[in-house]
mmCIF file of C-alpha atoms in Angstrom:
data_model
loop_
_atom_site.group_PDB
_atom_site.id
_atom_site.type_symbol
_atom_site.label_atom_id
_atom_site.label_comp_id
_atom_site.label_asym_id
_atom_site.label_seq_id
_atom_site.Cartn_x
_atom_site.Cartn_y
_atom_site.Cartn_z
ATOM 1 C CA GLU A 58 0.000 0.000 0.000
ATOM 2 C CA ILE A 59 1.394 3.369 -1.067
ATOM 3 C CA VAL A 60 1.348 6.120 1.549
ATOM 4 C CA LEU A 61 1.634 9.763 0.517
ATOM 5 C CA THR A 62 3.200 12.259 2.910
ATOM 6 C CA GLN A 63 2.745 15.946 2.228
ATOM 7 C CA SER A 64 4.909 18.714 3.638
ATOM 8 C CA PRO A 65 4.716 21.157 5.162
ATOM 9 C CA GLY A 66 1.436 20.712 7.005
ATOM 10 C CA THR A 67 0.852 24.454 6.912
ATOM 11 C CA LEU A 68 2.553 27.036 4.726
ATOM 12 C CA SER A 69 2.224 30.736 5.550
ATOM 13 C CA LEU A 70 2.992 33.072 2.671
ATOM 14 C CA SER A 71 1.947 36.427 1.281
ATOM 15 C CA PRO A 72 0.255 37.174 -2.053
ATOM 16 C CA GLY A 73 2.857 37.497 -4.772
ATOM 17 C CA GLU A 74 5.223 35.001 -3.174
ATOM 18 C CA ARG A 75 6.150 31.585 -4.564
ATOM 19 C CA ALA A 76 4.735 28.445 -2.934
ATOM 20 C CA THR A 77 6.386 25.041 -3.047
ATOM 21 C CA LEU A 78 4.410 22.051 -1.767
ATOM 22 C CA SER A 79 5.886 18.580 -1.470
ATOM 23 C CA CYS A 80 4.374 15.099 -1.772
ATOM 24 C CA ARG A 81 6.462 12.041 -1.075
ATOM 25 C CA ALA A 82 5.324 8.500 -1.855
ATOM 26 C CA SER A 83 6.376 5.444 0.139
ATOM 27 C CA GLN A 84 6.948 3.560 -3.131
ATOM 28 C CA SER A 85 7.680 4.642 -6.661
ATOM 29 C CA LEU A 86 4.507 5.589 -8.535
ATOM 30 C CA SER A 87 3.778 3.791 -11.771
ATOM 31 C CA SER A 88 3.738 6.076 -14.800
ATOM 32 C CA ASP A 89 3.701 9.142 -12.547
ATOM 33 C CA TYR A 90 0.023 8.648 -11.691
ATOM 34 C CA LEU A 91 0.040 11.601 -9.351
ATOM 35 C CA ALA A 92 -2.568 14.351 -9.144
ATOM 36 C CA TRP A 93 -2.910 17.573 -7.181
ATOM 37 C CA TYR A 94 -6.209 19.037 -5.992
ATOM 38 C CA GLN A 95 -7.166 22.333 -4.395
ATOM 39 C CA GLN A 96 -9.976 22.538 -1.871
ATOM 40 C CA LYS A 97 -11.508 25.649 -0.385
ATOM 41 C CA PRO A 98 -13.773 25.594 2.702
ATOM 42 C CA GLY A 99 -17.225 24.248 1.951
ATOM 43 C CA GLN A 100 -16.304 23.333 -1.623
ATOM 44 C CA ALA A 101 -15.500 20.163 -3.479
ATOM 45 C CA PRO A 102 -11.905 19.519 -4.501
ATOM 46 C CA ARG A 103 -10.730 20.896 -7.830
ATOM 47 C CA LEU A 104 -8.266 19.058 -10.046
ATOM 48 C CA LEU A 105 -5.155 21.115 -10.753
ATOM 49 C CA ILE A 106 -2.514 18.690 -12.035
ATOM 50 C CA TYR A 107 -2.570 15.105 -13.331
ATOM 51 C CA GLY A 108 0.183 12.825 -14.550
ATOM 52 C CA ALA A 109 2.476 14.693 -12.148
ATOM 53 C CA SER A 110 2.920 17.683 -14.474
ATOM 54 C CA SER A 111 -0.069 18.181 -16.792
ATOM 55 C CA ARG A 112 -2.360 21.075 -15.967
ATOM 56 C CA ALA A 113 -6.066 20.359 -15.979
ATOM 57 C CA THR A 114 -8.373 22.383 -18.198
ATOM 58 C CA GLY A 115 -8.740 25.995 -17.105
ATOM 59 C CA ILE A 116 -5.954 25.917 -14.531
ATOM 60 C CA PRO A 117 -3.770 29.053 -14.619
ATOM 61 C CA ASP A 118 -0.170 28.573 -15.676
ATOM 62 C CA ARG A 119 1.099 29.851 -12.342
ATOM 63 C CA PHE A 120 0.353 26.297 -11.121
ATOM 64 C CA SER A 121 2.930 23.703 -12.133
ATOM 65 C CA GLY A 122 3.696 20.148 -11.106
ATOM 66 C CA SER A 123 6.960 18.284 -11.258
ATOM 67 C CA GLY A 124 8.676 15.175 -9.999
ATOM 68 C CA SER A 125 8.748 11.460 -10.624
ATOM 69 C CA GLY A 126 9.188 8.207 -8.786
ATOM 70 C CA THR A 127 8.603 9.055 -5.138
ATOM 71 C CA ASP A 128 9.085 12.817 -4.946
ATOM 72 C CA PHE A 129 6.625 15.308 -6.376
ATOM 73 C CA THR A 130 6.186 19.068 -6.101
ATOM 74 C CA LEU A 131 3.383 21.523 -6.728
ATOM 75 C CA THR A 132 4.629 25.051 -7.355
ATOM 76 C CA ILE A 133 2.511 28.177 -7.434
ATOM 77 C CA SER A 134 4.738 30.770 -9.017
ATOM 78 C CA ARG A 135 3.058 33.921 -7.741
ATOM 79 C CA LEU A 136 0.303 33.573 -5.177
ATOM 80 C CA GLU A 137 -3.036 35.202 -5.820
ATOM 81 C CA PRO A 138 -5.533 35.803 -2.958
ATOM 82 C CA GLU A 139 -7.761 33.007 -4.291
ATOM 83 C CA ASP A 140 -4.935 30.443 -4.041
ATOM 84 C CA PHE A 141 -5.083 30.206 -0.268
ATOM 85 C CA ALA A 142 -6.662 26.817 0.345
ATOM 86 C CA VAL A 143 -5.824 23.220 1.217
ATOM 87 C CA TYR A 144 -3.919 21.191 -1.354
ATOM 88 C CA TYR A 145 -3.960 17.411 -1.648
ATOM 89 C CA CYS A 146 -1.862 15.052 -3.709
ATOM 90 C CA GLN A 147 -3.299 11.711 -4.801
ATOM 91 C CA GLN A 148 -1.824 8.629 -6.419
ATOM 92 C CA TYR A 149 -4.168 6.801 -8.770
ATOM 93 C CA GLY A 150 -1.947 4.112 -10.237
ATOM 94 C CA SER A 151 -2.657 1.388 -7.719
ATOM 95 C CA SER A 152 -5.082 0.468 -4.978
ATOM 96 C CA PRO A 153 -5.793 2.006 -2.569
ATOM 97 C CA ARG A 154 -5.911 5.313 -4.459
ATOM 98 C CA ALA A 155 -4.553 7.260 -1.547
ATOM 99 C CA PHE A 156 -4.568 10.963 -0.877
ATOM 100 C CA GLY A 157 -1.933 12.759 1.115
ATOM 101 C CA GLN A 158 -3.027 14.392 4.350
ATOM 102 C CA GLY A 159 -3.030 17.855 2.795
ATOM 103 C CA THR A 160 -1.083 21.095 3.012
ATOM 104 C CA LYS A 161 -2.893 24.194 4.194
ATOM 105 C CA LEU A 162 -1.705 27.311 2.401
ATOM 106 C CA GLU A 163 -2.579 30.300 4.539
ATOM 107 C CA ILE A 164 -2.102 34.031 4.246
ATOM 108 C CA LYS A 165 0.805 35.348 6.262
ATOM 109 C CA GLU B 25 -22.773 22.055 -18.556
ATOM 110 C CA VAL B 26 -21.030 19.046 -17.070
ATOM 111 C CA GLN B 27 -22.571 18.401 -13.675
ATOM 112 C CA LEU B 28 -22.815 15.858 -10.876
ATOM 113 C CA VAL B 29 -25.503 16.155 -8.219
ATOM 114 C CA GLU B 30 -25.484 13.887 -5.169
ATOM 115 C CA SER B 31 -28.477 13.069 -3.026
ATOM 116 C CA GLY B 32 -29.549 10.608 -0.370
ATOM 117 C CA GLY B 33 -27.478 11.723 2.579
ATOM 118 C CA GLY B 34 -28.975 12.165 6.015
ATOM 119 C CA LEU B 35 -29.056 10.975 9.586
ATOM 120 C CA VAL B 36 -28.852 7.233 10.187
ATOM 121 C CA GLN B 37 -28.360 5.165 13.311
ATOM 122 C CA PRO B 38 -25.262 3.019 13.780
ATOM 123 C CA GLY B 39 -25.803 -0.271 12.013
ATOM 124 C CA GLY B 40 -28.260 1.280 9.599
ATOM 125 C CA SER B 41 -28.279 1.611 5.832
ATOM 126 C CA LEU B 42 -28.415 4.431 3.320
ATOM 127 C CA ARG B 43 -28.281 4.710 -0.464
ATOM 128 C CA LEU B 44 -26.556 7.636 -2.095
ATOM 129 C CA SER B 45 -27.250 8.680 -5.670
ATOM 130 C CA CYS B 46 -25.311 10.870 -8.061
ATOM 131 C CA ALA B 47 -27.087 12.235 -11.129
ATOM 132 C CA ALA B 48 -24.806 13.067 -14.034
ATOM 133 C CA SER B 49 -25.508 15.443 -16.891
ATOM 134 C CA GLY B 50 -23.693 17.230 -19.697
ATOM 135 C CA PHE B 51 -21.459 14.313 -20.722
ATOM 136 C CA THR B 52 -21.673 10.695 -21.911
ATOM 137 C CA PHE B 53 -21.924 9.068 -18.489
ATOM 138 C CA SER B 54 -21.516 5.527 -19.803
ATOM 139 C CA ASN B 55 -17.990 6.289 -21.066
ATOM 140 C CA TYR B 56 -16.440 7.206 -17.721
ATOM 141 C CA THR B 57 -15.189 5.487 -14.606
ATOM 142 C CA MET B 58 -16.916 7.023 -11.591
ATOM 143 C CA HIS B 59 -15.803 7.406 -7.980
ATOM 144 C CA TRP B 60 -17.111 8.029 -4.495
ATOM 145 C CA VAL B 61 -14.768 10.053 -2.277
ATOM 146 C CA ARG B 62 -15.557 10.988 1.319
ATOM 147 C CA GLN B 63 -14.319 13.563 3.766
ATOM 148 C CA ALA B 64 -14.926 13.239 7.490
ATOM 149 C CA PRO B 65 -15.455 16.496 9.400
ATOM 150 C CA GLY B 66 -12.192 18.434 9.529
ATOM 151 C CA LYS B 67 -10.281 15.596 7.870
ATOM 152 C CA GLY B 68 -8.749 14.763 4.518
ATOM 153 C CA LEU B 69 -10.038 12.927 1.473
ATOM 154 C CA GLU B 70 -10.556 9.179 1.162
ATOM 155 C CA CYS B 71 -11.344 7.232 -1.998
ATOM 156 C CA VAL B 72 -14.177 4.962 -0.943
ATOM 157 C CA SER B 73 -15.172 3.189 -4.135
ATOM 158 C CA ALA B 74 -14.955 3.287 -7.913
ATOM 159 C CA ILE B 75 -16.700 1.589 -10.824
ATOM 160 C CA SER B 76 -15.634 1.162 -14.426
ATOM 161 C CA SER B 77 -17.617 2.635 -17.271
ATOM 162 C CA ASN B 78 -19.569 -0.567 -17.976
ATOM 163 C CA GLY B 79 -19.858 -1.569 -14.335
ATOM 164 C CA GLY B 80 -17.678 -4.633 -14.807
ATOM 165 C CA GLY B 81 -14.889 -3.497 -12.516
ATOM 166 C CA THR B 82 -15.172 -2.124 -9.009
ATOM 167 C CA TYR B 83 -12.863 -0.905 -6.251
ATOM 168 C CA TYR B 84 -13.484 -0.571 -2.540
ATOM 169 C CA ALA B 85 -11.367 0.859 0.222
ATOM 170 C CA ASN B 86 -10.600 -1.694 2.906
ATOM 171 C CA SER B 87 -12.535 0.440 5.371
ATOM 172 C CA VAL B 88 -15.831 -0.184 3.537
ATOM 173 C CA LYS B 89 -15.280 -3.535 1.829
ATOM 174 C CA GLY B 90 -18.165 -5.891 2.493
ATOM 175 C CA ARG B 91 -20.410 -3.089 3.765
ATOM 176 C CA PHE B 92 -20.742 -0.741 0.764
ATOM 177 C CA THR B 93 -21.763 -1.565 -2.810
ATOM 178 C CA ILE B 94 -21.207 0.704 -5.772
ATOM 179 C CA SER B 95 -23.358 0.439 -8.879
ATOM 180 C CA ARG B 96 -24.438 2.504 -11.831
ATOM 181 C CA GLY B 97 -27.398 2.847 -14.143
ATOM 182 C CA ASN B 98 -25.998 4.006 -17.441
ATOM 183 C CA SER B 99 -29.452 4.365 -18.961
ATOM 184 C CA LYS B 100 -30.365 6.701 -16.100
ATOM 185 C CA ASN B 101 -26.986 8.505 -15.965
ATOM 186 C CA THR B 102 -26.853 7.754 -12.265
ATOM 187 C CA LEU B 103 -24.208 6.435 -9.867
ATOM 188 C CA TYR B 104 -25.163 4.764 -6.605
ATOM 189 C CA LEU B 105 -23.542 3.845 -3.318
ATOM 190 C CA GLN B 106 -25.439 1.429 -1.109
ATOM 191 C CA MET B 107 -24.052 1.738 2.414
ATOM 192 C CA GLY B 108 -24.774 -0.810 5.123
ATOM 193 C CA SER B 109 -23.686 -1.574 8.699
ATOM 194 C CA LEU B 110 -22.886 2.096 9.084
ATOM 195 C CA ARG B 111 -20.471 3.171 11.786
ATOM 196 C CA ALA B 112 -19.615 6.479 13.398
ATOM 197 C CA GLU B 113 -16.426 6.582 11.343
ATOM 198 C CA ASP B 114 -18.482 6.559 8.123
ATOM 199 C CA MET B 115 -19.832 9.991 8.977
ATOM 200 C CA ALA B 116 -18.615 12.326 6.233
ATOM 201 C CA VAL B 117 -19.428 14.381 3.198
ATOM 202 C CA TYR B 118 -19.627 11.980 0.262
ATOM 203 C CA TYR B 119 -18.634 13.288 -3.149
ATOM 204 C CA CYS B 120 -19.113 11.590 -6.468
ATOM 205 C CA ALA B 121 -16.446 12.338 -9.032
ATOM 206 C CA ARG B 122 -15.736 11.558 -12.669
ATOM 207 C CA ALA B 123 -12.519 10.186 -14.099
ATOM 208 C CA LEU B 124 -10.651 12.687 -16.228
ATOM 209 C CA ARG B 125 -10.532 10.640 -19.429
ATOM 210 C CA GLN B 126 -12.981 8.261 -21.071
ATOM 211 C CA GLN B 127 -12.592 4.508 -20.605
ATOM 212 C CA LEU B 128 -9.629 4.782 -18.215
ATOM 213 C CA LEU B 129 -9.937 2.893 -14.947
ATOM 214 C CA LEU B 130 -6.881 4.536 -13.414
ATOM 215 C CA ASP B 131 -7.196 8.286 -13.682
ATOM 216 C CA ALA B 132 -7.462 11.539 -11.779
ATOM 217 C CA MET B 133 -10.891 13.021 -11.052
ATOM 218 C CA ASP B 134 -11.842 16.207 -12.842
ATOM 219 C CA VAL B 135 -15.554 16.735 -12.194
ATOM 220 C CA TRP B 136 -16.942 16.656 -8.658
ATOM 221 C CA GLY B 137 -20.387 17.017 -7.188
ATOM 222 C CA GLN B 138 -21.160 19.337 -4.303
ATOM 223 C CA GLY B 139 -21.341 16.447 -1.850
ATOM 224 C CA THR B 140 -24.002 14.935 0.358
ATOM 225 C CA THR B 141 -23.632 14.641 4.132
ATOM 226 C CA VAL B 142 -24.008 11.359 5.979
ATOM 227 C CA THR B 143 -24.420 11.570 9.737
ATOM 228 C CA VAL B 144 -24.238 8.373 11.785
ATOM 229 C CA SER B 145 -25.586 8.856 15.268
ATOM 230 C CA SER B 146 -28.079 7.370 17.682
#
């Protein structure tokens, strides 16, 4: 069973700054089946990145994903006020299709 | 507009049963793997179950295996989750979600419903 560990748990930054979120898998992911989601309070998750680095439809290019194997990163190049939310990574290449525990991105 | 609308949540006693539904519109429902994902209050996301486009393949999290059954009615564009032997730890918002690409069993989820709340309490 693959376990995903996200770090940091909470990230405090200001609008305009760069955010770097990490997701580490306990085993190498097949074919980089790694996705990133954003969730705001009271809302459903929103797909940002799939296949480790492909942006989903309508996602601004300030969001980028990178990594392979066991180490993955979500980068938000320049934070906008609407980017402050909780971010989850998910592996979908094997069962169980686990999510990480989330990183809360808060306004400093 | 591509849309998923869940229904069927509510208050149920421990040991009870509930059936969730998810009505899909705006896309060819029968071409997509569908998922149920839950989120307990203040907690993270958990993939509960998934079903292939033709219903021939299913997935269950260990936490619900033997108690929950996923199914779909492609003629009705509806996804279901029959939940039985409910426990306090099943209390959560339940989301249905669509796989990103047609016919793929292993995929990210790009369309989500608004969720339906299941409360398990005596």
